[in-house]
Amino acid sequence: VLSISQLAGYACVTVKAVRHYHRIGLLPEPARSVSGYREYDAAAVVLLIRIRVLADAGVPLARVAQLLAADEAEFSDAVVQIDQRLNSEIDRLHALRSRLSRLTAGDNLALPSTIVAYLDRLRSLGIDDRIIGLERDGWIMIAAQVPGEIEEMLTQKHAELEDPDMVQLYRMLGDAMDWRSDDPRAADIADLLERLMHSAIASGTAEADDGLSDGFVELLDASTLASAPIAPAVLAILNDRGWQGWTRIQPLASSTPIDPSPPEELR
Amino acid sequence: VLSISQLAGYACVTVKAVRHYHRIGLLPEPARSVSGYREYDAAAVVLLIRIRVLADAGVPLARVAQLLAADEAEFSDAVVQIDQRLNSEIDRLHALRSRLSRLTAGDNLALPSTIVAYLDRLRSLGIDDRIIGLERDGWIMIAAQVPGEIEEMLTQKHAELEDPDMVQLYRMLGDAMDWRSDDPRAADIADLLERLMHSAIASGTAEADDGLSDGFVELLDASTLASAPIAPAVLAILNDRGWQGWTRIQPLASSTPIDPSPPEELR
DNA sequence: TTGCTCCTCACGTCACGTGAGGTGGC
DNA sequence: TTGCTCCTCACGTCACGTGAGGTGGC
């Protein structure tokens, strides 16, 4: 009494979907007219609507088939589970939205606005764009790795920028992008870094744990090292003077080791 | 410097996904080690994270590729669209949850609790379970067809049940499920239906528009007709007396036609 | 007769996952 | 030497969609 398109219309699905359900045995094949057309009745509409309610809720069709054959207890257990999944899916989408809403334009994709603000502050201080690009990439990786600790880290970075030495470091690093690997001014950068490390240790800010794994810190180091010809030279000088690392500079094999997490001088 | 599993780990994706991105050209193939292993750098991590942010937001990978190559204006337009889609997806899931929360057990799948309450009232009146099953199937179809009008229709149905004639009709229909098609008591049912129609017309409740298409009403009629052997006989008697239809009974070719929507006597 | 619906294959799509069969690295 | 990682195909999965090529219904 109903054609396939009428059936599909009453249940708000496509004709192709109905035929698909026949193929996989989810919806029984109805009788055929003399010309081979499928002829449905109201019961098929009801069954198809039931199928869609479950499928719309994200239940795989194989599970839908099980549930349609299940008893009431099993069914209501399943509905509770489905509801929980829907709920966590909603949470996920909300998190995604807030992530998106904090995004600005192309360059800053995947960055919370607080990081964008920090980068803007660097820009307003006249720091070289290439240095800012390095910072950005570092923060993108950190944000993916330990999203919960970003704000705390940023607060410290902002505080560090109050020290004129730190601003000076950033400026010098910008210039250093164009230096050859044997430029003698590498020592000046090393001097600046050493002064900053001493004051960080003195103020106790060098002791905060950043929660980054050693491997990840190595990655950040490698990224920085590859960014400028002078970088390996600076690192070598610091090594000679008893420091190691780069993202996370610390005294080399010190007899009184500090917690391995001074402020990230560079990224 | 990074293996494929390290890269995948830093960006929180599977190794298979990374290889898939290489295959479709979304992520450029990196250099290989002597033994053929892929070797990634920090830039690959950043790019992969960017890809995942977009893909997690439901952007198709082909679109991700476009967006990564797009300028800022095009990109931010796209982010707005993505956000809108996320929002409507959240709305959809919320609607699904409230639909699910109103579901009870297996039999009542796809039915709001108000309909379940109506069916429970019929049950408490001692109506035959088969009649209640017919009612349920009818409401499932109506709920899928005109979900917005369900509550209004139910209010009227509840009011109709205050008429002892209506309760009597339901009881008699329950008995009639077992009657043979030539049972003379078909005329009693027709009498009852006629009385109810006259009083509905007198009270003006027969004039409410139910918003159902003619084809859909025919489907409901056919469903009822097929449910019991006696049903066609009752319909024939009513036809003789100048009424037509079943779900929506109305005077046949009346010179003063009323709005085609008396209360649904049966479903 | 025309256009619309219906039919059945077979293959495509999307974003990977699975598994076979093999090699390299510590 | 053992187990782990990596490699490349090729095929599978999920829920349909697309399109060819053909027939029936009004």
XYZ file of C-alpha atoms (C1' of nucleotides) in Angstrom:
586
model
C 0.000 0.000 0.000
C 3.056 2.270 0.418
C 5.839 2.702 -2.122
C 9.455 2.814 -1.000
C 9.599 6.578 -1.391
C 6.418 7.020 0.629
C 7.815 4.808 3.356
C 11.068 6.759 3.306
C 9.153 10.021 3.431
C 7.084 9.068 6.454
C 10.188 8.022 8.353
C 12.336 10.924 7.073
C 15.052 8.762 5.522
C 16.338 8.367 1.960
C 15.184 5.616 -0.373
C 18.811 4.506 -0.655
C 18.986 4.094 3.099
C 15.871 1.918 3.082
C 17.337 -0.334 0.408
C 20.568 -0.447 2.401
C 18.644 -1.630 5.470
C 17.080 -4.376 3.360
C 20.488 -5.455 2.108
C 21.941 -5.817 5.565
C 18.801 -7.492 6.862
C 17.881 -4.759 9.322
C 14.500 -4.135 7.713
C 12.690 -7.203 6.344
C 11.889 -7.215 2.638
C 8.165 -6.599 2.112
C 5.928 -8.245 -0.478
C 6.310 -7.148 -4.095
C 3.714 -5.905 -6.554
C 3.308 -7.680 -9.899
C 5.826 -5.302 -11.413
C 8.367 -5.988 -8.702
C 7.791 -2.833 -6.641
C 8.135 -3.177 -2.873
C 4.843 -2.633 -1.025
C 4.986 -1.524 2.601
C 2.439 -1.224 5.361
C 2.200 0.933 8.484
C 4.162 -1.585 10.534
C 7.167 -0.979 8.286
C 6.871 2.748 8.935
C 6.876 2.135 12.681
C 9.878 -0.191 12.471
C 11.794 2.218 10.265
C 11.115 5.089 12.674
C 12.402 2.964 15.548
C 15.551 2.227 13.569
C 16.122 5.897 12.852
C 15.689 6.983 16.456
C 18.512 4.671 17.451
C 20.671 5.373 14.397
C 20.290 9.136 14.862
C 21.591 8.670 18.381
C 24.762 7.247 16.872
C 24.049 3.573 17.483
C 25.761 1.410 14.816
C 23.243 -0.410 12.643
C 24.521 -3.811 13.788
C 23.755 -2.750 17.357
C 20.348 -1.432 16.294
C 19.492 -4.889 15.033
C 20.496 -6.404 18.374
C 18.522 -3.846 20.348
C 15.356 -4.321 18.314
C 15.528 -7.991 19.291
C 16.530 -7.385 22.916
C 14.363 -7.598 25.999
C 13.348 -4.572 28.032
C 16.135 -4.788 30.617
C 18.891 -5.006 28.033
C 17.238 -2.274 26.041
C 16.995 0.232 28.863
C 20.588 -0.476 29.884
C 21.573 0.336 26.331
C 19.565 3.556 26.342
C 21.453 4.680 29.451
C 24.751 3.984 27.707
C 23.621 5.776 24.569
C 22.638 8.769 26.635
C 26.034 8.831 28.319
C 27.773 8.726 24.962
C 25.623 11.553 23.684
C 26.491 13.547 26.758
C 30.225 13.088 26.389
C 29.919 13.911 22.703
C 28.197 17.166 23.638
C 31.011 17.918 26.074
C 33.551 17.239 23.354
C 31.834 19.618 20.953
C 31.623 22.319 23.610
C 35.343 21.975 24.253
C 35.976 22.212 20.516
C 33.846 25.318 20.249
C 35.651 27.099 23.042
C 38.902 26.080 21.393
C 37.695 27.496 18.095
C 36.353 30.663 19.680
C 39.799 31.348 21.093
C 41.363 30.963 17.694
C 42.078 34.017 15.663
C 43.399 33.912 12.153
C 45.408 31.395 10.167
C 48.777 31.774 11.773
C 47.397 31.279 15.220
C 45.415 28.149 14.593
C 45.391 25.865 17.602
C 46.456 28.629 19.956
C 44.429 29.976 22.867
C 44.024 33.734 22.830
C 46.212 34.113 25.914
C 49.146 32.806 23.915
C 48.216 35.050 21.018
C 48.267 37.958 23.485
C 51.723 36.953 24.655
C 52.962 36.807 21.067
C 51.412 40.212 20.447
C 53.299 41.577 23.418
C 56.542 40.288 21.928
C 55.614 41.899 18.626
C 54.916 45.226 20.333
C 58.377 45.019 21.898
C 59.822 44.971 18.401
C 60.976 41.358 18.479
C 61.871 39.817 15.119
C 58.968 38.033 13.390
C 61.024 34.885 12.928
C 61.589 34.639 16.674
C 57.875 35.111 17.233
C 57.228 32.340 14.717
C 59.512 30.035 16.683
C 57.716 30.944 19.909
C 54.375 30.266 18.272
C 55.362 26.814 17.024
C 56.719 25.958 20.462
C 53.514 27.000 22.141
C 51.430 25.031 19.647
C 53.306 21.892 20.638
C 53.135 22.711 24.346
C 49.411 23.467 24.098
C 48.820 20.054 22.520
C 51.000 18.343 25.101
C 49.989 19.930 28.427
C 46.973 22.164 27.755
C 46.212 22.491 31.458
C 49.493 24.149 32.324
C 49.600 26.765 29.588
C 48.128 29.589 31.662
C 50.532 29.097 34.527
C 53.497 28.997 32.174
C 52.323 32.153 30.434
C 51.980 34.035 33.689
C 55.604 33.290 34.393
C 56.691 34.253 30.896
C 54.921 37.589 31.239
C 56.672 38.175 34.566
C 60.016 37.368 32.975
C 59.461 39.998 30.312
C 59.514 42.633 33.090
C 63.263 41.985 33.296
C 64.983 44.219 30.702
C 67.593 41.511 30.247
C 64.912 39.193 28.898
C 63.690 41.749 26.388
C 67.277 42.337 25.407
C 67.742 38.596 24.909
C 64.767 38.360 22.582
C 66.012 41.322 20.543
C 69.474 39.896 20.293
C 68.090 36.532 19.215
C 66.193 38.282 16.466
C 69.408 39.844 15.189
C 71.180 36.510 15.600
C 68.924 34.868 13.040
C 71.139 36.404 10.366
C 74.517 35.675 11.998
C 76.862 33.093 10.569
C 77.603 30.107 12.748
C 81.039 31.454 13.720
C 79.914 34.950 14.700
C 81.768 35.978 17.869
C 78.657 37.641 19.288
C 77.443 34.177 20.247
C 79.271 34.777 23.516
C 77.130 37.872 24.197
C 74.002 35.789 23.957
C 75.505 33.189 26.248
C 76.366 35.935 28.754
C 72.814 37.200 28.740
C 71.380 33.710 29.170
C 73.702 33.008 32.051
C 72.745 36.241 33.848
C 69.066 35.394 33.406
C 69.578 31.894 34.750
C 71.392 33.135 37.824
C 68.641 35.593 38.644
C 65.982 32.937 38.045
C 67.730 30.611 40.448
C 68.097 33.438 42.972
C 64.419 34.351 42.829
C 63.356 30.709 43.064
C 61.342 30.868 39.848
C 63.711 28.318 38.364
C 62.167 25.604 40.479
C 58.696 25.375 38.955
C 57.968 22.009 37.354
C 56.743 22.359 33.791
C 55.387 18.820 33.474
C 57.059 18.260 30.114
C 58.715 14.927 29.381
C 62.441 14.875 28.666
C 61.831 13.679 25.140
C 59.495 16.541 24.482
C 62.020 19.063 25.811
C 64.608 17.539 23.504
C 62.217 18.076 20.618
C 61.795 21.731 21.533
C 65.572 22.057 21.859
C 66.148 20.484 18.473
C 63.577 22.774 16.918
C 65.408 25.807 18.284
C 68.815 24.495 17.313
C 67.719 24.048 13.721
C 66.282 27.551 13.511
C 69.469 29.606 13.301
C 73.070 28.906 12.328
C 74.349 30.550 15.514
C 72.230 28.464 17.889
C 74.575 25.450 18.133
C 77.494 27.798 18.864
C 75.622 29.450 21.737
C 74.724 26.064 23.142
C 78.362 24.954 22.918
C 79.528 28.007 24.868
C 76.925 27.366 27.577
C 78.022 23.750 27.776
C 81.611 24.857 28.305
C 80.446 27.044 31.158
C 78.613 24.199 32.892
C 75.049 24.569 31.652
C 73.046 22.117 29.631
C 69.848 22.234 27.672
C 68.217 25.102 25.947
C 64.462 25.075 26.384
C 65.163 24.169 29.983
C 68.657 25.348 30.887
C 70.129 23.818 33.996
C 73.516 23.439 35.674
C 75.393 20.523 34.129
C 75.870 17.610 36.563
C 75.621 19.969 39.484
C 76.332 18.521 42.936
C 73.228 20.321 44.230
C 70.829 19.799 41.332
C 67.865 22.113 41.198
C 64.480 20.939 40.029
C 64.916 20.591 36.275
C 62.657 23.385 35.160
C 63.872 26.952 34.954
C 61.811 29.245 32.752
C 61.948 28.306 29.116
C 64.359 30.870 27.812
C 63.664 30.110 24.209
C 61.492 27.999 22.167
C 64.855 13.152 14.736
C 61.339 11.882 15.522
C 59.961 8.472 14.577
C 56.447 8.152 13.199
C 55.113 6.887 16.529
C 56.731 9.763 18.397
C 55.228 12.233 15.957
C 51.854 10.574 16.336
C 52.198 10.625 20.098
C 52.976 14.324 20.293
C 49.972 15.151 18.147
C 47.686 12.562 19.769
C 46.865 10.670 16.577
C 47.460 7.078 15.470
C 50.391 6.002 13.344
C 47.907 4.696 10.783
C 46.324 8.110 10.563
C 49.705 9.738 9.908
C 50.437 7.292 7.084
C 46.955 7.963 5.737
C 47.682 11.689 5.656
C 50.853 10.970 3.710
C 48.949 8.856 1.229
C 46.421 11.547 0.486
C 49.088 14.231 0.391
C 47.815 16.165 3.383
C 51.071 15.784 5.290
C 54.279 15.901 3.196
C 56.504 12.839 3.320
C 59.597 13.574 5.432
C 63.133 12.429 4.747
C 63.967 8.768 5.351
C 66.706 7.205 7.434
C 69.124 4.753 5.806
C 66.816 1.925 6.779
C 63.793 3.614 5.260
C 62.266 4.957 8.460
C 60.491 8.300 8.236
C 62.231 11.033 10.244
C 60.189 14.002 11.389
C 60.998 17.347 12.915
C 59.124 19.767 15.143
C 57.552 21.491 12.148
C 55.791 18.230 11.287
C 54.395 18.078 14.816
C 53.036 21.604 14.469
C 51.488 20.865 11.088
C 49.944 17.617 12.324
C 48.451 19.389 15.337
C 46.944 22.005 13.042
C 45.428 19.260 10.917
C 43.928 17.546 13.957
C 42.378 20.723 15.328
C 40.448 21.131 12.103
C 39.675 17.433 11.649
C 38.444 17.128 15.230
C 36.047 19.945 14.475
C 34.562 17.758 11.760
C 36.226 19.415 8.768
C 36.714 16.889 5.939
C 40.389 16.247 5.227
C 40.063 17.583 1.681
C 38.824 20.851 3.164
C 41.615 20.820 5.746
C 44.106 20.771 2.900
C 42.401 23.782 1.304
C 42.292 25.691 4.561
C 45.957 25.111 5.347
C 46.728 26.753 2.015
C 44.140 29.526 2.359
C 44.715 33.151 3.252
C 43.592 34.665 6.538
C 40.273 36.059 5.315
C 39.149 32.790 3.799
C 40.373 30.967 6.851
C 38.486 33.018 9.387
C 35.312 32.799 7.302
C 35.718 29.048 7.412
C 36.224 29.040 11.172
C 32.935 30.911 11.577
C 31.165 28.299 9.459
C 32.786 25.461 11.365
C 31.654 27.008 14.615
C 28.108 27.284 13.337
C 28.102 23.648 12.324
C 29.423 22.632 15.711
C 26.691 24.647 17.333
C 23.888 23.077 15.322
C 25.405 19.657 15.981
C 25.271 20.389 19.708
C 21.629 21.421 19.341
C 20.894 18.190 17.503
C 22.484 16.097 20.236
C 20.587 17.976 22.930
C 17.326 17.300 21.091
C 18.284 13.641 20.822
C 19.045 13.461 24.524
C 15.727 14.949 25.526
C 14.076 12.530 23.123
C 15.946 9.656 24.716
C 15.247 10.844 28.243
C 11.551 10.729 27.508
C 11.815 7.172 26.273
C 10.960 4.413 28.623
C 11.376 0.765 27.776
C 11.470 -1.171 24.510
C 7.846 -1.010 23.527
C 7.719 2.730 23.867
C 10.764 3.574 21.827
C 10.315 6.822 19.924
C 7.423 7.928 22.098
C 7.358 11.012 24.328
C 6.324 10.284 27.905
C 3.063 12.199 27.453
C 1.963 9.604 24.931
C 3.141 6.832 27.211
C 0.983 8.395 29.948
C -2.017 8.408 27.627
C -1.462 4.747 26.783
C -1.152 3.994 30.499
C -4.502 5.680 31.079
C -6.089 3.441 28.450
C -4.509 0.457 30.141
C -5.880 1.498 33.533
C -9.323 1.703 31.957
C -9.005 -1.979 31.126
C -8.662 -1.524 27.391
C -7.421 -4.551 25.435
C -3.629 -4.648 24.964
C -3.981 -5.132 21.218
C -5.942 -1.895 20.946
C -3.294 -0.133 22.982
C -0.677 -1.565 20.613
C -2.560 -0.100 17.662
C -2.771 3.257 19.417
C 0.961 3.151 20.133
C 1.912 2.439 16.527
C -0.350 5.220 15.356
C 1.219 7.692 17.746
C 4.724 6.633 16.714
C 3.889 7.547 13.145
C 2.172 10.769 14.142
C 5.084 11.736 16.394
C 7.466 11.293 13.475
C 5.195 13.217 11.127
C 4.031 16.233 13.164
C 6.006 16.226 16.432
C 4.944 19.773 17.251
C 1.265 18.995 17.376
C 1.382 15.915 19.560
C 0.669 17.683 22.850
C -2.362 19.493 21.514
C -3.769 16.312 20.047
C -3.212 14.470 23.299
C -5.035 17.116 25.322
C -8.060 16.603 23.126
C -7.819 12.825 23.381
C -7.697 13.036 27.153
C -10.787 15.268 27.120
C -12.596 12.800 24.869
C -11.963 10.026 27.359
C -14.149 11.921 29.855
C -17.111 10.865 27.686
C -18.265 7.411 28.868
C -19.230 6.644 25.277
C -15.575 6.917 24.254
C -14.421 4.537 26.974
C -17.210 2.202 25.945
C -16.016 2.398 22.336
C -12.465 1.456 23.270
C -13.720 -1.494 25.329
C -15.958 -2.708 22.555
C -13.125 -2.412 20.022
C -11.042 -4.586 22.298
C -13.708 -7.261 22.283
C -14.135 -6.818 18.526
C -10.561 -7.929 17.861
C -11.852 -11.488 18.192
C -15.039 -11.096 16.196
C -15.431 -12.678 12.792
C -15.914 -10.334 9.853
C -19.665 -11.016 9.693
C -20.419 -10.490 13.368
C -23.669 -8.530 13.689
C -22.306 -6.483 16.572
C -20.446 -4.392 13.983
C -23.582 -2.254 13.903
C -23.239 -1.537 17.659
C -19.754 -0.134 17.072
C -21.027 1.942 14.197
C -23.836 3.302 16.444
C -21.348 4.307 19.078
C -19.055 5.982 16.549
C -21.966 7.903 15.075
C -23.081 9.169 18.489
C -19.544 10.299 19.257
C -19.285 12.090 15.935
C -22.545 13.951 16.435
C -21.491 15.132 19.859
C -18.059 16.144 18.561
C -19.704 18.188 15.817
C -22.117 19.718 18.327
C -19.339 20.731 20.721
C -17.237 22.132 17.906
C -14.233 19.941 18.747
C -14.629 18.288 15.360
C -13.275 21.377 13.670
C -9.687 21.316 14.900
C -7.162 20.894 12.086
C -4.756 18.053 12.754
C -2.193 19.064 10.142
C -1.932 15.546 8.737
C -1.769 15.019 4.998
C -4.525 12.995 3.316
C -2.080 10.304 2.331
C -0.919 9.935 5.883
C -4.495 9.657 7.147
C -5.109 6.959 4.539
C -2.098 5.107 5.912
C -3.480 5.272 9.441
C -6.861 4.097 8.152
C -5.316 1.176 6.308
C -3.356 0.221 9.392
C -6.565 0.090 11.425
C -8.505 -1.741 8.730
C -5.906 -4.483 8.632
C -5.886 -4.919 12.384
C -9.192 -6.740 12.901
C -11.520 -8.788 10.700
C -14.539 -6.747 11.790
C -13.032 -3.365 10.906
C -13.985 -3.344 7.203
C -17.566 -4.271 8.120
C -17.848 -1.338 10.541
C -16.479 0.988 7.909
C -18.972 -0.300 5.362
C -21.895 0.363 7.716
C -20.661 3.899 8.355
C -20.316 4.458 4.627
C -23.926 3.373 4.138
C -24.980 5.918 6.746
C -23.163 8.768 5.020
C -19.799 8.886 6.804
C -16.395 8.353 5.352
C -12.918 7.723 6.738
C -11.880 6.149 9.937
C -8.982 7.927 11.564
C -10.758 11.112 10.605
C -14.479 10.392 10.209
C -16.484 12.967 8.329
C -19.845 13.336 6.602
C -19.652 11.874 3.096
C -19.962 14.528 0.352
C -21.857 16.793 2.680
C -23.312 19.963 1.200
C -21.961 21.838 4.211
C -18.554 20.183 4.677
C -16.929 20.644 8.045
C -13.208 21.085 8.415
C -11.825 17.597 7.784
C -10.566 16.849 11.245
C -12.805 15.435 13.919
C -11.013 13.726 16.766
C -9.208 10.618 15.722
C -11.578 7.972 16.925
C -9.227 5.128 16.346
C -5.794 4.494 15.252
C 4.115 9.320 -25.643
C 6.528 11.689 -21.760
C 8.341 11.942 -17.443
C 8.442 9.902 -13.107
C 9.200 5.975 -10.057
C 10.986 1.820 -9.359
C 14.365 -2.096 -10.023
C 19.232 -4.293 -9.702
C 23.980 -4.483 -9.888
C 28.635 -2.543 -9.296
C 31.478 0.667 -7.778
C 32.695 4.983 -5.045
C 33.393 7.637 -0.677
C 35.224 8.952 3.788
C 38.776 8.234 7.247
C 40.973 5.357 8.520
C 41.782 0.019 10.604
C 43.396 -4.766 9.920
C 46.460 -7.968 8.790
C 50.021 -10.219 5.981
C 54.747 -10.579 5.130
C 59.003 -8.708 5.687
C 63.123 -5.864 7.505
C 65.828 -3.007 10.788
C 67.322 -1.490 15.564
C 68.761 -2.164 20.518
C 68.970 -13.604 19.973
C 64.452 -11.548 21.286
C 61.011 -8.410 20.967
C 59.828 -4.036 19.346
C 59.313 -0.659 15.652
C 59.079 0.259 11.172
C 57.984 -0.651 6.156
C 54.583 -1.620 2.120
C 50.789 -3.437 -0.102
C 45.970 -5.030 -0.262
C 41.781 -5.419 1.520
C 38.057 -4.385 5.075
C 34.653 -1.292 7.446
C 30.772 1.788 8.121
C 26.622 3.811 6.165
C 25.278 4.829 2.723
C 25.658 7.645 -2.330
C 26.327 7.543 -7.362
C 25.410 6.149 -11.610
C 24.474 2.834 -15.323
C 21.066 0.427 -17.696
C 16.611 -1.049 -17.766
C 11.395 -1.565 -16.842
C 6.726 -0.245 -15.210
C 2.902 3.190 -14.203
C -0.149 7.261 -15.225
